[in-house]
Structure formats: structure tokens, C-alpha cells
Amino acid sequence: MSHPLRLGIAGLGTVGIGTVKIIQAHAALLTARSGREIVISAVSARSRGKDRGADLSVYGWEDDPAALAAREDVDVFVELMGGAEGTALDATRAAIAAGKDVVTANKAMLAHHGNELAAMAEEKGLVIRFEAAVAGGIPVVKALTEGLAGNEIRRVMGVMNGTCNYILTRMENAGLPYGDVFEEARGLGYLEADPSLDVDGIDAGHKLSLLAAIAFGKKVSFDDVELEGIGRISIDDIRRAGDMGYRIKLLGVAQETGRGLEQRMTPCLVPADSPLGQLQGGTNMVVLEGDSVGQIVLRGAGAGAGPTASAVMADVIEIARGSRISTFGQPASLLATPVPARANSPAPYYLRMELSDKPGALAKVATVLGDEGVSIDRMRQYGHEDTSAPVLIVTHKTTRDAIDHALKRLPATGVVSAEPVAIRIETV
Ligand code: NAP
Ligand code: HSE
């Protein structure tokens, strides 16, 4: 049997301790599957004295994660601290400089520095694996990099932030407004230390940018992801969308278009009876479409100690087995620079507006939409509330540009009493 694979684990929080516990609980199983022992040489975190609910006394300790990364008795640096910059990035660079493979759960770091780190690692014949960085326990990086390697990928789509899905489904199920459920999620410890990472779509956008790089053979380009959070989604929109047969999701979509690479993480309507529409609570779902395989749906826990550590260990075992897959599925030098394309591919749209109680009001709205080439598929008007009535319109396929032009012209009709809401309906 080969010599043991020796790990240095930096970060002993939720994911780090989850990883330690798997290694302690399943030593024999991991050895059998890897063909060699997997051992922890040393660990690092901010506070050495903290009780972490696991026995760490047999491992070496380093206060400085970069020193851990460079230790002689470490083969793989397991970065589980988090943060796009600072200590995690410095230590990862130090690990590569010292000739160590890297396993990380850090989507923020890879979304911002993945191209540089991949190039550095590959120059030295090292690997960086990051299954845990995208959709927690769901093996989506491996699905794309290995299982679907023979396909031209047509589209990558999914709900990749459990906190946002929890908030949206909780709003619907309990009939509570966004602010109340946001506070509830904070109380439950679901939100990142900086909640905007979750609710503004940034965390999910990081994940999407990593999947897009693998799927389309492009450099990671997080800055090109069109981001919109869930903060403006009202309980009214959730209810009304439900009446029309849809649910609202913070949905990521990446696809190659004739204009370039479209990457967006925005609220979208999906059919309520589709797998994405049925997704409840903090669960994640990723939908992959390949030219040969068709559609694959992966669903599971996107966060938490066990699921995320499960993904970390999958990467560790991959390295222990001797697999040397390029960071984004092909050598970094072969990844093309993407041409970003704004999400303007045709889709049906959901429009909600408040119309004044005046004769001909609806006709004026229909005229504006018609002038902009937006065709109405379905429409519903609700009873008047004071002097206005909520109206819902589902359009036939149209472009974001056409919708934006129409929205700009609606105030001039004098019959729309509040700012209309327009949300794309995604075909799944
Ligand atoms: P966490 O519970 O906050 O733990 C972070 C750990 O890193 C702590 O042990 C902390 O030390 C240590 N640390 C932070 N800054 C450090 C520094 N400057 N020097 C040394 N150690 C430092 O975080 P987590 O939830 O486990 O997340 C870790 C990574 O996994 C992040 O990249 C996160 O995005 C990713 N991830 C997490 C989940 C999840 O469900 N939690 C899911 C997917 C991906 P102390 O304990 O001493 O403070
Ligand atoms: N904040 C993230 C989520 C954690 O809610 O999905 C896992 O990446």
C-alpha cells in the first residue's frame, strides 16, 4: 500500500470539524476506498483553546495557516477558513508555492482568484479541488467535470443558495413578509456573517461562475454574472405568481448564446410543478443539460457540516487515488476568455401592476405592450382595492429589452399607480 496521504486542515469551524469527524469515524473505509491511509498531520484556526467537540490533541498545531500549508508533513492543504481575500488566499498561494495540492470549500476565493490559482497550481503539476464550494454535498463539480465530460453542455441552472430558498419558501408557506423571515433566518443562524452575500445573490453567483467555467471551458468571470437579490420580492408577488402556476426562485442560469456567455443569478418564476418549483427550504438543486445526456437533476443539502465535509472528503479521496484533474476540467491555459452576454434571450415574463379604476385602463397597457412587440399570453385582474386593481400578465416569449421599453412607457399612460414588477419565467 502507498504511503499515507497527509492533510493540513486550516479552519476548524462547521466544515473543518465536520471533515475531521469523518476522518476520525471512517478511517478504515477511507483507506479501503483510497488505497492508502488518509491522516491529518496538523491543523490551524484562530483560537487554539476553543472547545470544538472533537479530539484534536493528536494533531500538530500551527497558528499561521500559511505555515501549516508549507509543513514538510503535509501533502494536501485543506482550506476551510473562507473569505475571498486575506488569510485564506495567502495560505492557498503559500501551499501551491510549497508544492501542495489544495482542497477548498471557498467559492468566494475561487470566484475572484480561481484563474490565477489554477494557473499557479498547474504550472507546478498540482491540483486544486473544490467540490464543497458549490452546492455543499451535491457532487455537481464531479458530475460536470467527469460524469458529463463527453457532452457539450447546453445549460447549467439551479438554486444554489439554501438561505434564499428557505426565505422564499417560508414566506410562501407562512404568509410572512420578507423582513420577518429574514430576521427569522438570522435567528436560526442561516445567514452568512455578511447577509448580503446570501440575499443579494453574491454567494450563489460565485457558485454559478465556477460551474460555468467548467461547463463552457471559459475562465471564471464572476464579475460578468448579472446579479439581483431577493430583497424586492414581496409576499404579494409570491402569492400572485402562485395563482398563475409559478413559484419564485433565486435561480442561476449559465448558457452560451450566439452573443456570448450569459450568466445570471436573479429571481425567476418557474412552473410550480417542476422539480425546481417543488424545491422547499434550504435544499439546493442543480440542473445540467448536455447534448447527449439530456437533462440531469441533482438535489440535496447545499450546506451544513456533514454534507459539506462529505464533498471535501470526496476531493481528498480523489487526490489519494492519484486522480489529477485540472481545476476547471481542462488546463487553465486552454480556458477561453468569455465574452459576456446580457440576459436578453427570449422568455415569457410575469408582470404585476396596479391599474387605476378608469375605463380603458387595461387597453392603454395592452397598447403599450403591443407597440413594443410584447404579446399577452394570459391575464388576470383582481378586485379593486380602493382606487386601483392588481393586474397580472403572463407574456409570450419576449426579450428583456422589449419589457424594459414597455415598463419605461407605462407611467405616461396615467393608469399605472405603482411601479410595475417584471420577472422572467424560466423554462425548465
Ligand atoms: P466557520 O464555521 O466560520 O469556520 C471558519 C474557521 O476558519 C474557524 O475555525 C476559524 O477559526 C478559522 N479561521 C477564520 N479565519 C482565520 C484566520 N485568519 N486564521 C486562522 N483560522 C481562521 O466557517 P465554515 O462555515 O466552516 O465555512 C468554511 C468554508 O466553507 C467557507 O469558505 C465557506 O464559504 C465554505 N462553505 C461552508 C458551508 C457551510 O455549510 N458552513 C457550505 C459550503 C461551503 P476559529 O474557529 O478559531 O475562529
Ligand atoms: N450561505 C450558503 C447558503 C451556505 O445559504 O447556501 C452554503 O454555501
XYZ file of N, CA, C and O and ligand atoms in Angstrom, residues 10-18 44-50 52 61-65 79-84 86-88 104-109 131-137 192-193 197 203 207 302-309 312, ligand 1:
280
model
N -6.805 23.797 7.578
C -6.886 25.169 8.102
C -8.347 25.574 8.146
O -9.017 25.627 7.108
N -8.841 25.861 9.356
C -10.260 26.168 9.538
C -10.912 25.000 10.245
O -10.991 23.892 9.696
N -11.339 25.252 11.485
C -11.942 24.188 12.302
C -13.325 24.631 12.758
O -13.702 24.487 13.921
N -14.067 25.206 11.834
C -15.438 25.623 12.127
C -16.388 24.522 11.673
O -16.077 23.325 11.754
N -17.532 24.934 11.156
C -18.568 23.969 10.749
C -17.995 22.905 9.813
O -18.115 21.698 10.053
N -17.362 23.332 8.751
C -16.902 22.383 7.732
C -15.614 21.680 8.172
O -15.450 20.467 7.970
N -14.700 22.446 8.782
C -13.430 21.850 9.204
C -13.637 20.731 10.202
O -13.083 19.631 10.042
N -14.443 20.980 11.228
C -14.667 19.939 12.230
C -15.490 18.790 11.628
O -15.268 17.618 11.929
N -16.415 19.127 10.737
C -17.158 18.057 10.034
C -16.197 17.136 9.303
O -16.350 15.904 9.309
N -5.089 24.168 11.903
C -4.911 25.579 12.238
C -6.283 26.247 12.330
O -7.219 25.877 11.599
N -6.399 27.189 13.226
C -7.595 28.040 13.330
C -7.152 29.291 14.073
O -5.971 29.425 14.409
N -8.106 30.191 14.320
C -7.703 31.412 15.024
C -7.411 31.151 16.492
O -6.419 31.580 17.036
N -8.321 30.396 17.128
C -8.214 30.227 18.572
C -7.876 28.776 18.925
O -8.677 27.865 18.681
N -6.713 28.566 19.509
C -6.261 27.212 19.792
C -7.062 26.584 20.947
O -7.304 25.382 20.975
N -7.493 27.434 21.881
C -8.100 26.904 23.108
C -9.571 26.530 22.975
O -10.134 25.915 23.874
N -10.202 26.870 21.866
C -11.660 26.685 21.747
C -12.046 25.200 21.796
O -11.371 24.373 21.170
N -13.980 22.389 20.434
C -14.606 22.224 19.122
C -15.388 20.911 19.008
O -15.811 20.532 17.910
N -0.226 21.620 15.583
C -0.984 22.885 15.527
C -0.108 23.976 14.941
O 1.087 24.061 15.254
N -0.672 24.787 14.081
C 0.010 25.980 13.577
C -0.915 27.174 13.758
O -2.078 27.120 13.364
N -0.399 28.237 14.345
C -1.199 29.456 14.449
C -1.391 30.088 13.070
O -2.413 30.700 12.792
N -0.378 29.925 12.234
C -0.394 30.581 10.925
C -0.747 29.556 9.836
O 0.031 28.616 9.586
N -1.900 29.710 9.184
C -2.306 28.743 8.152
C -1.266 28.607 7.028
O -1.111 27.522 6.453
N -8.188 23.936 2.787
C -8.511 25.318 3.197
C -10.003 25.411 3.499
O -10.830 25.383 2.585
N -10.341 25.558 4.790
C -11.747 25.627 5.198
C -11.972 26.830 6.120
O -12.703 26.742 7.105
N -11.315 27.947 5.781
C -11.462 29.168 6.583
C -12.483 30.111 5.968
O -13.291 30.715 6.665
N -12.432 30.273 4.662
C -13.367 31.163 3.980
C -12.794 32.557 3.780
O -11.748 32.916 4.341
N -13.505 33.323 2.947
C -13.094 34.697 2.637
C -12.371 34.753 1.301
O -11.496 33.935 1.026
N -12.753 35.754 0.508
C -12.183 35.851 -0.841
C -10.722 36.265 -0.804
O -9.943 35.889 -1.678
N -7.245 37.825 1.870
C -6.644 37.697 3.198
C -6.031 36.338 3.463
O -5.372 35.748 2.592
N -6.269 35.843 4.686
C -5.557 34.653 5.153
C -5.767 33.442 4.237
O -4.818 32.712 3.941
N -7.011 33.208 3.830
C -7.281 32.017 3.009
C -6.493 32.081 1.696
O -5.866 31.092 1.280
N -10.458 22.915 -1.241
C -11.081 24.074 -0.597
C -12.590 24.055 -0.786
O -13.104 23.480 -1.755
N -13.282 24.696 0.171
C -14.737 24.872 0.070
C -15.057 26.331 -0.226
O -16.210 26.747 -0.151
N -14.028 27.080 -0.593
C -14.126 28.546 -0.600
C -14.505 29.106 -1.978
O -13.650 29.429 -2.811
N -15.812 29.220 -2.187
C -16.292 29.699 -3.504
C -15.933 31.151 -3.745
O -15.672 31.561 -4.876
N -15.911 31.960 -2.672
C -15.607 33.382 -2.859
C -14.174 33.551 -3.366
O -13.915 34.302 -4.313
N -13.240 32.813 -2.752
C -11.843 32.921 -3.169
C -11.672 32.458 -4.626
O -10.994 33.122 -5.427
N -15.059 20.626 -4.710
C -16.447 20.116 -4.748
C -17.343 20.795 -3.715
O -18.506 21.097 -3.982
N -16.803 21.031 -2.512
C -17.619 21.577 -1.421
C -17.992 23.046 -1.647
O -18.869 23.572 -0.963
N -17.329 23.686 -2.600
C -17.588 25.115 -2.797
C -18.912 25.376 -3.506
O -19.457 26.475 -3.426
N -19.420 24.380 -4.218
C -20.649 24.582 -4.989
C -21.722 23.603 -4.531
O -21.553 22.381 -4.651
N -22.801 24.133 -4.013
C -23.972 23.325 -3.636
C -23.635 22.249 -2.598
O -24.194 21.140 -2.638
N -22.766 22.578 -1.661
C -22.493 21.728 -0.490
C -22.262 20.270 -0.819
O -21.278 19.915 -1.464
N -23.177 19.423 -0.381
C -22.984 17.980 -0.519
C -23.299 17.427 -1.895
O -23.035 16.249 -2.169
N -25.089 34.200 6.240
C -23.647 34.425 6.320
C -23.399 35.624 7.242
O -24.302 36.455 7.444
N -22.170 35.750 7.765
C -21.838 36.883 8.639
C -22.205 38.195 7.927
O -22.721 39.126 8.547
N -24.207 38.598 1.160
C -23.656 37.506 0.344
C -24.775 36.539 -0.047
O -24.820 36.026 -1.168
N -23.233 35.018 -3.119
C -22.739 33.666 -2.839
C -23.157 32.695 -3.958
O -22.333 31.929 -4.475
N -20.891 30.623 -6.982
C -21.004 29.197 -7.320
C -21.288 29.025 -8.810
O -20.686 28.183 -9.484
N -27.262 21.789 0.522
C -26.256 22.707 -0.011
C -25.335 23.267 1.052
O -24.425 24.029 0.753
N -25.566 22.910 2.293
C -24.754 23.460 3.390
C -24.846 22.520 4.585
O -25.547 21.511 4.552
N -24.105 22.890 5.631
C -24.117 22.093 6.858
C -22.846 21.274 6.974
O -22.175 20.988 5.972
N -22.518 20.898 8.215
C -21.245 20.232 8.489
C -21.111 18.917 7.709
O -20.126 18.709 6.984
N -22.081 18.036 7.855
C -21.982 16.709 7.227
C -21.922 16.783 5.707
O -20.973 16.288 5.084
N -22.930 17.409 5.074
C -22.933 17.449 3.610
C -21.690 18.123 3.025
O -21.123 17.649 2.035
N -21.260 19.227 3.628
C -20.127 19.944 3.043
C -18.832 19.161 3.260
O -17.989 19.055 2.357
N -18.684 18.573 4.448
C -17.489 17.762 4.706
C -17.479 16.513 3.819
O -16.416 16.037 3.403
N -15.853 17.668 0.774
C -14.403 17.860 0.997
C -13.704 16.497 0.911
O -12.667 16.337 0.247
P -16.754 28.828 10.106
O -17.627 27.910 10.854
O -16.896 30.286 10.339
O -15.259 28.394 10.395
C -14.157 29.119 9.914
C -12.903 28.548 10.545
O -11.801 29.200 9.996
C -12.854 28.739 12.066
O -12.328 27.593 12.663
C -11.879 29.905 12.228
O -11.122 29.834 13.426
C -10.981 29.689 11.041
N -10.389 30.946 10.609
C -11.038 32.016 10.122
N -10.157 33.000 9.850
C -8.956 32.519 10.188
C -7.660 33.067 10.178
N -7.454 34.314 9.770
N -6.633 32.281 10.605
C -6.849 31.035 11.025
N -8.071 30.464 11.062
C -9.093 31.210 10.666
O -16.884 28.613 8.532
P -17.499 27.360 7.775
O -18.972 27.501 7.743
O -16.908 26.116 8.287
O -17.005 27.660 6.267
C -15.703 27.361 5.856
C -15.636 27.458 4.333
O -16.562 26.537 3.767
C -16.024 28.819 3.760
O -15.265 29.068 2.606
C -17.483 28.638 3.397
O -17.928 29.511 2.380
C -17.445 27.218 2.899
N -18.738 26.531 2.932
C -19.420 26.452 4.098
C -20.626 25.762 4.126
C -21.400 25.604 5.403
O -22.441 24.941 5.384
N -20.957 26.150 6.522
C -21.116 25.175 2.951
C -20.377 25.275 1.775
C -19.173 25.943 1.780
P -11.804 29.972 14.872
O -12.739 28.809 14.991
O -10.685 29.854 15.828
O -12.480 31.289 14.885
